[in-house]
Coordinates of N, CA and C in Angstrom, one line a residue:
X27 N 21.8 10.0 21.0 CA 20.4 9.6 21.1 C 19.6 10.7 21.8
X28 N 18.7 11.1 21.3 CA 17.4 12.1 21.9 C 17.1 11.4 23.6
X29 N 17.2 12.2 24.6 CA 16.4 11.5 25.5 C 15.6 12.4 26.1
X30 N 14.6 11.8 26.9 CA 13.2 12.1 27.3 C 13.7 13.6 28.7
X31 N 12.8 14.5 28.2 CA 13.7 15.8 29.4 C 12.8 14.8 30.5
X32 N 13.7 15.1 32.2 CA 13.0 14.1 33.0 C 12.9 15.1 33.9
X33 N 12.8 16.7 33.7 CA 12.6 17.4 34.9 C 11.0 17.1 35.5
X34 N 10.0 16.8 34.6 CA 8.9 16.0 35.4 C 9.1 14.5 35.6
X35 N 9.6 14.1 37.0 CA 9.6 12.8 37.0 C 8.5 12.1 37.3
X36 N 6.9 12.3 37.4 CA 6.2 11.9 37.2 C 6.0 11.7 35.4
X37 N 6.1 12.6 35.2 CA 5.5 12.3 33.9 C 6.9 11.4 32.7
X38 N 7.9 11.9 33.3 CA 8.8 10.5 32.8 C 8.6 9.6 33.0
X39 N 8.3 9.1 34.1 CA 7.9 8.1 34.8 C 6.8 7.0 33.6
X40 N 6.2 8.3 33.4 CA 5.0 7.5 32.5 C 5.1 7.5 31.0
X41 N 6.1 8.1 30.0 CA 6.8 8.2 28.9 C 7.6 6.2 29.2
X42 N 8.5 6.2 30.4 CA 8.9 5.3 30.5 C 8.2 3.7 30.4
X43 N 7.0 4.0 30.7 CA 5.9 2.8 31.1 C 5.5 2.9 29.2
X44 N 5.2 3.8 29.0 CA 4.3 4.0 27.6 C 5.5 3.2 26.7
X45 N 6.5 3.7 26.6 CA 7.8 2.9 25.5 C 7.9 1.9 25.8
X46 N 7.9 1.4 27.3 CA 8.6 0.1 27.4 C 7.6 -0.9 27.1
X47 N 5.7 -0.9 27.0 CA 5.0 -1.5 26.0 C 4.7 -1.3 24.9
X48 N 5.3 -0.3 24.6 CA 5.0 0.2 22.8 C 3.4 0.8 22.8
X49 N 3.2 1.2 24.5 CA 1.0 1.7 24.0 C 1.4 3.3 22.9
X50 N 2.5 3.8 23.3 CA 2.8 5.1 22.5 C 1.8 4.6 21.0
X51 N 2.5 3.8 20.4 CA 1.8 3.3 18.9 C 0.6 3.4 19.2
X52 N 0.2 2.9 20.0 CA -1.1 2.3 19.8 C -2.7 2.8 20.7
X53 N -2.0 4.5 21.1 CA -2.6 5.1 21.9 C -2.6 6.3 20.7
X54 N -4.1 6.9 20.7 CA -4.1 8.3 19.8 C -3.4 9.5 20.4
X55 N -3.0 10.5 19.5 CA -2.6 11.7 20.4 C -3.6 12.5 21.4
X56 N -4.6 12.3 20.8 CA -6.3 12.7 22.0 C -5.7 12.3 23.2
X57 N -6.1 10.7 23.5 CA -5.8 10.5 24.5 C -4.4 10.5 25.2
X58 N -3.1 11.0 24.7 CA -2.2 11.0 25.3 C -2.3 12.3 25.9
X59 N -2.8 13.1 25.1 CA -3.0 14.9 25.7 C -4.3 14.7 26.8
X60 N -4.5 14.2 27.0 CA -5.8 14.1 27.9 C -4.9 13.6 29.7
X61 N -3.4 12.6 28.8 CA -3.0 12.1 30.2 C -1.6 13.8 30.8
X62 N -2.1 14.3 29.9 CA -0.9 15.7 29.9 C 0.4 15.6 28.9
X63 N 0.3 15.1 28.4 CA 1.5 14.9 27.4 C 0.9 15.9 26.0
X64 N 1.5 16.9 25.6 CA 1.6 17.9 24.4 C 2.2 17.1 23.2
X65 N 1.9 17.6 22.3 CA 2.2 17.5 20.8 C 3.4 17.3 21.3
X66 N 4.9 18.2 21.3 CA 5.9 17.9 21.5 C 6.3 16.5 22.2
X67 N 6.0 16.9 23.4 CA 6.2 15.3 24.2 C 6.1 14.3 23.6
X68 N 4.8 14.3 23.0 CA 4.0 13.1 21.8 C 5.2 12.5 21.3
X69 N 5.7 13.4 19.9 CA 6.5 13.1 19.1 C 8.1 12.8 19.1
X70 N 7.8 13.3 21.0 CA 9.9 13.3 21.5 C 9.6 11.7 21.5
X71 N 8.0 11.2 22.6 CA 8.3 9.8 22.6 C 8.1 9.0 21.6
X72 N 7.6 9.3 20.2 CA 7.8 8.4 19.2 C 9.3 8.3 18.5
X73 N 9.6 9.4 18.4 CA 11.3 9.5 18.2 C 12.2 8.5 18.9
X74 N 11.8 8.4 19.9 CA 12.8 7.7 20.8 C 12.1 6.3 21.4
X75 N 11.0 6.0 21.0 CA 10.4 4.4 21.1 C 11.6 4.3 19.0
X76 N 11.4 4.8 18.6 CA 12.2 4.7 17.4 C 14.0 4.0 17.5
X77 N 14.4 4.9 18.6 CA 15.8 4.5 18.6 C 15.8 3.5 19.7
X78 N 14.9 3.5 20.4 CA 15.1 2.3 21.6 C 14.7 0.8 20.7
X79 N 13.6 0.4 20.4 CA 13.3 -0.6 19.7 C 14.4 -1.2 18.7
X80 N 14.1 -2.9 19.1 CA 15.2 -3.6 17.7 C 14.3 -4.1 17.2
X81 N 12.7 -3.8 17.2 CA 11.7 -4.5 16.4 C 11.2 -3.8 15.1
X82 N 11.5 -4.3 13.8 CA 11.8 -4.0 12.6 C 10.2 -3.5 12.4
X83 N 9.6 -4.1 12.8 CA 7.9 -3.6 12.5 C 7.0 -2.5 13.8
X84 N 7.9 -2.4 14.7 CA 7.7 -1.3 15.8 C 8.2 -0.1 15.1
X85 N 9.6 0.2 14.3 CA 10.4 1.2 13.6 C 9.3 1.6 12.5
X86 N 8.6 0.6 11.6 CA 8.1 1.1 10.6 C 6.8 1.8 11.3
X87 N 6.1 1.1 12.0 CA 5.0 1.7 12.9 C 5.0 3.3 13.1
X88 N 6.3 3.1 13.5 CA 6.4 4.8 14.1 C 6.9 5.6 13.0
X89 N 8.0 5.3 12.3 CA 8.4 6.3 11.2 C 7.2 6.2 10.5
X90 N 5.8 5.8 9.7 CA 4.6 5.9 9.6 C 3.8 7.2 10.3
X91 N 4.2 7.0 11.8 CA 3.6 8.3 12.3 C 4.1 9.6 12.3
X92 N 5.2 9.4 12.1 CA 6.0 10.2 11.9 C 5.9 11.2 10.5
X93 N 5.8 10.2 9.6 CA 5.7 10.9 8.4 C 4.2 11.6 8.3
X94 N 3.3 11.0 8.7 CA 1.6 11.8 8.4 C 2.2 13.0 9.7
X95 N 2.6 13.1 11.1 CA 2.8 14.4 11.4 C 3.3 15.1 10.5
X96 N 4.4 15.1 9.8 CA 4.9 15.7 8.7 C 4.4 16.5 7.8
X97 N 3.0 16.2 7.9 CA 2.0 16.9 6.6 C 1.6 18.1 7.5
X98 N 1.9 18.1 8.9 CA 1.1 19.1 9.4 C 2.1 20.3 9.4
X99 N 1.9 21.6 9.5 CA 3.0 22.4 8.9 C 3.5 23.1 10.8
X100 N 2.0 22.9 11.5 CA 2.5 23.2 13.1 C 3.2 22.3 13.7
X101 N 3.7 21.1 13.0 CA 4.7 20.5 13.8 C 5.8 20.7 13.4
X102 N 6.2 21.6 12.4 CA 7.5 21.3 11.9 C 8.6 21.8 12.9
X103 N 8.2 22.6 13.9 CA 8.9 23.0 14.8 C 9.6 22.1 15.7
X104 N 8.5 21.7 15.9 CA 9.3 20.1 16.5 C 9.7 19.4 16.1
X105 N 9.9 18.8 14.4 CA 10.5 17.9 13.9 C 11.5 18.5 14.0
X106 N 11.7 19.5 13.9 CA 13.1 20.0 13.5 C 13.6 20.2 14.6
X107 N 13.3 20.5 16.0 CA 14.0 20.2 17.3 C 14.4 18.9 17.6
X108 N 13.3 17.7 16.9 CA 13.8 16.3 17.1 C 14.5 15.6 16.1
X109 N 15.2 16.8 15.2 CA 16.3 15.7 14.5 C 15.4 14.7 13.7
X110 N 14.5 14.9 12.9 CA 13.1 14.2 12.2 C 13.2 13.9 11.1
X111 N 13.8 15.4 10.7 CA 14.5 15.6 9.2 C 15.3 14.6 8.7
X112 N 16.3 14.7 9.3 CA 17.6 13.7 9.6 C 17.3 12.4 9.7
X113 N 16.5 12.2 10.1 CA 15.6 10.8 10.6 C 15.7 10.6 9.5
X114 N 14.7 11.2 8.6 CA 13.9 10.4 7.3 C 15.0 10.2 6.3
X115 N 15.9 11.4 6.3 CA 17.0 11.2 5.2 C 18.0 9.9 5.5
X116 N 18.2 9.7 6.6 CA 18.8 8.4 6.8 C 18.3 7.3 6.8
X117 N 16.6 7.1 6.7 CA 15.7 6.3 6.1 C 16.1 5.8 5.0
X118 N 16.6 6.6 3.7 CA 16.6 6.7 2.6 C 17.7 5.7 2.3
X119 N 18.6 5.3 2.7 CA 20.0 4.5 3.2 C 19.5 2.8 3.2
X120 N 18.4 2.9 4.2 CA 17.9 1.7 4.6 C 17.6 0.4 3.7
X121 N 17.9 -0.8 4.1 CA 17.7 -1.8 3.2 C 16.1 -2.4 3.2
X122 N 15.5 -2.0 4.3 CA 14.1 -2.3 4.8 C 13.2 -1.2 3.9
X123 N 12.5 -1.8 2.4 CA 11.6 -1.3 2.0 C 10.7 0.0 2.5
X124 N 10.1 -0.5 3.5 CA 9.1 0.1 4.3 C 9.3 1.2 4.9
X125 N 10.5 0.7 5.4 CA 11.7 2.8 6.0 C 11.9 3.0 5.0
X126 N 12.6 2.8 4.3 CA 12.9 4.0 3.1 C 11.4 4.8 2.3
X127 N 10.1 3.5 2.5 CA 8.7 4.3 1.8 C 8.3 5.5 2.8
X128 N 8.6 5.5 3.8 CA 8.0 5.8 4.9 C 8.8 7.4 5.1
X129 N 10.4 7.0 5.1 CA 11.2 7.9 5.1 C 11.2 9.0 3.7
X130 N 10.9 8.8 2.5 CA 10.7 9.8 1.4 C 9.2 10.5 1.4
X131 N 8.6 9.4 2.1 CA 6.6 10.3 2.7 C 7.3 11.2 3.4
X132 N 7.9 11.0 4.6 CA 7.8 12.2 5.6 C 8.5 13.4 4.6
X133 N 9.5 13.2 3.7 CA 10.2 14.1 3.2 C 9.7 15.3 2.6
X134 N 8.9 14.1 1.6 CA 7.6 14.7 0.8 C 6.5 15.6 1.0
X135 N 6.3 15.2 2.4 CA 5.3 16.2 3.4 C 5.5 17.3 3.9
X136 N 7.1 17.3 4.2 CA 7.5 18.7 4.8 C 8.4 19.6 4.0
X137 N 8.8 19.4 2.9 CA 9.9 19.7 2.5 C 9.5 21.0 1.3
X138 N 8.2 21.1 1.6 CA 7.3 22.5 0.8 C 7.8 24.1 1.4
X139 N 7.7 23.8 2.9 CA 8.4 24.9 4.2 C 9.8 24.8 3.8
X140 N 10.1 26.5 4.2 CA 11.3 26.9 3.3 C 12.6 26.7 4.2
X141 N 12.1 26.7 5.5 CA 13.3 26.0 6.6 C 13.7 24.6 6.4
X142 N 12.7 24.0 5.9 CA 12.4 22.5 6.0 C 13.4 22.0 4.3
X143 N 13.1 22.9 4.0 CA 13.5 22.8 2.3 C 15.0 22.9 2.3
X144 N 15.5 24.0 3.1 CA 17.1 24.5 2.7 C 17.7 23.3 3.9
X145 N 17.2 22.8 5.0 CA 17.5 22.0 5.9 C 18.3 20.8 4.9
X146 N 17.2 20.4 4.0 CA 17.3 19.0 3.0 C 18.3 19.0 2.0
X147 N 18.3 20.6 1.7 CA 19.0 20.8 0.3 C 20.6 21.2 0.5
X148 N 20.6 21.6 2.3 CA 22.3 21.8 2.8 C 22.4 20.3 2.9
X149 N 21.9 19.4 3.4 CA 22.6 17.9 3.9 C 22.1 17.0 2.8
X150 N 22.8 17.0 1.8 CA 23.1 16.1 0.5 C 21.7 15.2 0.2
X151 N 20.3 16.2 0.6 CA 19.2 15.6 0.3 C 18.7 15.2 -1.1
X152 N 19.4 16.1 -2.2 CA 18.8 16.0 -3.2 C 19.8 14.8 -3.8
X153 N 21.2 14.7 -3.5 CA 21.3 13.0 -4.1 C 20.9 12.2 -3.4
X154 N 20.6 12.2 -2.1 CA 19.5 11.1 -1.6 C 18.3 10.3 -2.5
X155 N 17.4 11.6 -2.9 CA 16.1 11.3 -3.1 C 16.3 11.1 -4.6
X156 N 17.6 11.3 -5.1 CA 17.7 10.6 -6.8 C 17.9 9.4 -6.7
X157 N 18.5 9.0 -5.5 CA 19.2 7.8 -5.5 C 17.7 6.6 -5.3
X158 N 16.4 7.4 -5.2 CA 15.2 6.4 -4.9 C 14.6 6.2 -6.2
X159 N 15.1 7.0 -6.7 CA 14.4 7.1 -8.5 C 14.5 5.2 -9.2
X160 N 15.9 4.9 -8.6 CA 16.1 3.4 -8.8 C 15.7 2.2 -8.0
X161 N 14.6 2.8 -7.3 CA 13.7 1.2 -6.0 C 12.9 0.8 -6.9
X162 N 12.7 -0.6 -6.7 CA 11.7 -0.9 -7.8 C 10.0 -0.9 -6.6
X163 N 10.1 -0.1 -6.0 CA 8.8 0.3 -5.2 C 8.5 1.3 -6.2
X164 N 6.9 1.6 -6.5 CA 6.2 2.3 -7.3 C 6.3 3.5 -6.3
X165 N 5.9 3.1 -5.2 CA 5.2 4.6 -4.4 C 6.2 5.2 -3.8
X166 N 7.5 4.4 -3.4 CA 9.2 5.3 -3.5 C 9.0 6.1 -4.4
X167 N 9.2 5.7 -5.6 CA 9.3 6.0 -6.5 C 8.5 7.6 -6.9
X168 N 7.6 7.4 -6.7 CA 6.5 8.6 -7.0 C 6.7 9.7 -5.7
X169 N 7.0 9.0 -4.6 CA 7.6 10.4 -3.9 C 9.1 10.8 -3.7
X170 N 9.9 10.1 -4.7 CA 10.9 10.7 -5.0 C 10.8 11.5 -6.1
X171 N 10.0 11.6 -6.6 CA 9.8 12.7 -7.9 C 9.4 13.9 -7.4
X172 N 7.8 13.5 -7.1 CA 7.7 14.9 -6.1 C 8.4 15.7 -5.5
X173 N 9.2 14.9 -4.8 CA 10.2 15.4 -3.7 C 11.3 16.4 -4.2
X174 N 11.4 15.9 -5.4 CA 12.7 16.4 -6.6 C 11.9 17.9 -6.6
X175 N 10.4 17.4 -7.2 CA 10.2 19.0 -7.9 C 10.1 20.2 -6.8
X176 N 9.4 19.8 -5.2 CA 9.5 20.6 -4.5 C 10.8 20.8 -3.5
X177 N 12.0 20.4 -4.4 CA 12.7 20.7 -3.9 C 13.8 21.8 -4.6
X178 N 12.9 21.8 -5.7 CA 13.7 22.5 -6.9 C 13.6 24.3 -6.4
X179 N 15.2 24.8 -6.5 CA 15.1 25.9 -6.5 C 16.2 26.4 -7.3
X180 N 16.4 27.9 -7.4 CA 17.4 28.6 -8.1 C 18.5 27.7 -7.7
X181 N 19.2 27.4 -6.8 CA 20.3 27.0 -6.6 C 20.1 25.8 -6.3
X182 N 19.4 25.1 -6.6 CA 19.2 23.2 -6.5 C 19.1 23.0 -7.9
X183 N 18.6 23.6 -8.6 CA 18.2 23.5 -10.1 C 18.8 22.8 -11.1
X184 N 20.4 22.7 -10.9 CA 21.1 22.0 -11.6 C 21.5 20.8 -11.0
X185 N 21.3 20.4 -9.8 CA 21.3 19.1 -9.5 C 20.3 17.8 -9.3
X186 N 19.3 18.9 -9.0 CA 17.7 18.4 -9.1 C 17.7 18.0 -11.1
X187 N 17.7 18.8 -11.9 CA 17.7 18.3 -13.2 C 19.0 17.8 -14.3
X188 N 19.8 17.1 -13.8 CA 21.0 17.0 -13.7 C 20.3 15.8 -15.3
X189 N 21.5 15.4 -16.2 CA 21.2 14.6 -17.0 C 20.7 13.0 -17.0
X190 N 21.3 12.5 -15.7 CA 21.2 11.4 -15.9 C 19.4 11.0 -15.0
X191 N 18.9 12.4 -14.5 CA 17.6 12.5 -13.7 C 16.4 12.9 -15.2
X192 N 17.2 13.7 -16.1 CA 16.3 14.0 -16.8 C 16.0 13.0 -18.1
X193 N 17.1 12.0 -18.3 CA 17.2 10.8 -19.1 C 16.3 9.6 -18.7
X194 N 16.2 10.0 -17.2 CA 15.1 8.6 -15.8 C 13.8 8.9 -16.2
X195 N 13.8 10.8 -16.5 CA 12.1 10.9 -16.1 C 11.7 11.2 -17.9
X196 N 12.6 11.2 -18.8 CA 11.7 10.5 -20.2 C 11.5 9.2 -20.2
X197 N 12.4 8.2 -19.4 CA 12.2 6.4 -19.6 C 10.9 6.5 -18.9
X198 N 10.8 7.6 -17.9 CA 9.6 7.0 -17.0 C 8.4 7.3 -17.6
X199 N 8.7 8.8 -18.1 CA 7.2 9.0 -19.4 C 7.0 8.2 -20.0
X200 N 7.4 7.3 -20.6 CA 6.8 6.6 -21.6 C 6.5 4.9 -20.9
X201 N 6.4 5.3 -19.7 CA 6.1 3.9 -18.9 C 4.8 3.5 -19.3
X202 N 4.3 2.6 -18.8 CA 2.7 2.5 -19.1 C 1.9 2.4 -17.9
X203 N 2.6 2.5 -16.6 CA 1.9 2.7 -15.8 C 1.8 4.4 -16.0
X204 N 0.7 4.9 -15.5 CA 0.1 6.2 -16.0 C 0.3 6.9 -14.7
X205 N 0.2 6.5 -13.5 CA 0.6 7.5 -12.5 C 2.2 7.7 -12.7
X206 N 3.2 6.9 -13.2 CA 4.4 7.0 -13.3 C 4.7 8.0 -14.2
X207 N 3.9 7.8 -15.3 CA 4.2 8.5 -17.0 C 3.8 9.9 -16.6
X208 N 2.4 10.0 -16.0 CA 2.0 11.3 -16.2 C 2.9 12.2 -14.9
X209 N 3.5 12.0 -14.1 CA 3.8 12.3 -12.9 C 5.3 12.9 -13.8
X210 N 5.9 12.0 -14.3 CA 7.3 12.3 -14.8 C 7.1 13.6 -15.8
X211 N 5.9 13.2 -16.7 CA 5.8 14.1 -17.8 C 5.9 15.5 -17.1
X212 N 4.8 16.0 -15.6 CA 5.0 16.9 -15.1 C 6.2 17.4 -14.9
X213 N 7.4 16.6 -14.5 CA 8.5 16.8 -13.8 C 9.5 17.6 -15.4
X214 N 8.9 17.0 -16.6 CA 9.8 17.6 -17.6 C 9.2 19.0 -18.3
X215 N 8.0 19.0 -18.4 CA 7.4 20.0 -18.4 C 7.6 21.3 -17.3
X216 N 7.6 21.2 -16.2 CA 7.6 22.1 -14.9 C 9.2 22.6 -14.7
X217 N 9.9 21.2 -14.5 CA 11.3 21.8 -13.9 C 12.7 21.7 -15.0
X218 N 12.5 21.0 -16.3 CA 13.6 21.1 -17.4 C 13.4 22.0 -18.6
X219 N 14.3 22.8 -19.1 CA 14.1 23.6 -20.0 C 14.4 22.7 -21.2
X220 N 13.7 23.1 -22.6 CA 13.6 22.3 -23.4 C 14.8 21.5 -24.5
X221 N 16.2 22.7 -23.8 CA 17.3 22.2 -24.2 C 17.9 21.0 -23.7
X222 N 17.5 21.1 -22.3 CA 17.8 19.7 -21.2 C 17.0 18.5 -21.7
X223 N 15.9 19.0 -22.0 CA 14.6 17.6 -22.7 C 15.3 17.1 -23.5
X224 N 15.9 17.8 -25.1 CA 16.4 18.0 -26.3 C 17.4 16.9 -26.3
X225 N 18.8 17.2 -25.0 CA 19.6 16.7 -24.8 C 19.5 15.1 -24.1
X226 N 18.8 15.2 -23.4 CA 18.4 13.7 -23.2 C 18.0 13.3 -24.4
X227 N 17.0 13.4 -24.8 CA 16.5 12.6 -25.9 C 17.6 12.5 -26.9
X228 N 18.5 13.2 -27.1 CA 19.4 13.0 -28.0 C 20.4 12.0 -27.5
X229 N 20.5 11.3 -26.4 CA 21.4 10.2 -26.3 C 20.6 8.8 -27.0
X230 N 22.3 8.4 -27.2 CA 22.1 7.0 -28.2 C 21.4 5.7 -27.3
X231 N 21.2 5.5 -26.1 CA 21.3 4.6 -25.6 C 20.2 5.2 -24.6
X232 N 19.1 5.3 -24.5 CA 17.8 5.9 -23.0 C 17.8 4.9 -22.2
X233 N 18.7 4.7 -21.5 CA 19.0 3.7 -20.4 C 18.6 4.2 -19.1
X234 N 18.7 5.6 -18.8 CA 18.5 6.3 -17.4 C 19.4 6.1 -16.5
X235 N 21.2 5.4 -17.4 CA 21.7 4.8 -16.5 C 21.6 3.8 -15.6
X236 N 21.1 2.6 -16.1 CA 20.5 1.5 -16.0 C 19.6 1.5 -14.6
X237 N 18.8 2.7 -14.1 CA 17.7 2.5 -13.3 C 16.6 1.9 -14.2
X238 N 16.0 1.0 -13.4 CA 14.8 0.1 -13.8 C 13.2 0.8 -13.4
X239 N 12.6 0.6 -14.5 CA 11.2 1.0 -14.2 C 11.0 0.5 -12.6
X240 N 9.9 0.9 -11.9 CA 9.4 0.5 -10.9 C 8.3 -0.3 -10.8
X241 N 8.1 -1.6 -10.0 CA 6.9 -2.5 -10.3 C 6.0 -1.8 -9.8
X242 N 4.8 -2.4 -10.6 CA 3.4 -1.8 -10.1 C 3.0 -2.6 -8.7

């Protein structure tokens, strides 16, 4: 478990107070940098109100915050000192809806940066985020696609477009929800060459391996 550096023991002191009412959540980062606490600090104590809590809706709260840091590209330094990465990919595991939505956002956000990228694509990220292709959550769903295409590289390329992903994202073209269809269409257009298209379409049975569309 991450713990809090306590060589300021004042200001531990007050990380301690902040977690043990949960105001971390519910205080902006403005005002926490105003009490002397930096971006870093910020996000060591959301990390770790994370692992201390057994309150299922305190967890989504923060992996929430967690994931919109994620869009910022000056924090990645610190996600990546706090084991953040790791965080969201083990989100992905979770039976709780809301982490796993939460956990493929953050993914989605960072995983453009090329540290951030090969970090995902060394620790079995990319069957992770296939494995969300089958939640029947819509907005899972849409950022496990994404996530696929920006994760696509020379040497991801064959497992990112693997057959039974590129058989998912023709069932999903022809969905009728339209952020689904057009989103996949992108995915066959951008990242499969037309022999991979060819070949899916050429199975007898477009099951996608019995993944189910996603509810709207």
């Amino acid at each position: 478990m991450l713990q809090i550096d306590c060589l300021d023991r004042p200001l531990c002191i007050l990380f301690c107070t902040l977690l043990a009412s949960s105001t971390v959540l519910k205080m902006s980062y403005g005002k926490l940098k105003s009490q002397g606490l930096d971006r870093f600090e910020y996000l060591q104590a959301l990390v770790t109100e994370f692992q201390d809590t057994d309150n299922e809706e305190a967890k989504e709260q923060v992996l929430a915050n967690l994931a919109n840091f994620a869009y910022d590209p000056s924090n990645y330094d610190f996600l990546r000192r706090l084991q953040v990465i790791d965080l969201f990919l083990d989100m992905l595991l979770e039976e709780n809806e809301n982490l796993v939505e939460f956990g493929i956002g953050g993914l989605c956000n960072l995983c453009l940066d090329k540290a951030n990228k090969d970090y995902i694509l060394h620790n079995n990220g990319v069957q992770l985020v296939i494995n969300c292709l089958s939640n029947p959550n819509e907005e899972i769903v849409l950022s496990a696609i994404t996530t696929l295409m920006y994760l696509m590289t020379l040497g991801s390329r064959a497992e990112v477009t693997a057959l039974p992903v590129v058989e998912c994202m023709l069932r999903f073209s022809l969905s009728a929800n339209k952020r689904l269809s057009n989103l996949a269409t992108v995915f066959l257009e951008d990242c499969c060459s037309p022999d991979q298209v060819e070949r899916a379409k050429s199975l007898e049975n477009h099951t996608a391996l019995g993944i189910p569309l996603p509810k709207n």
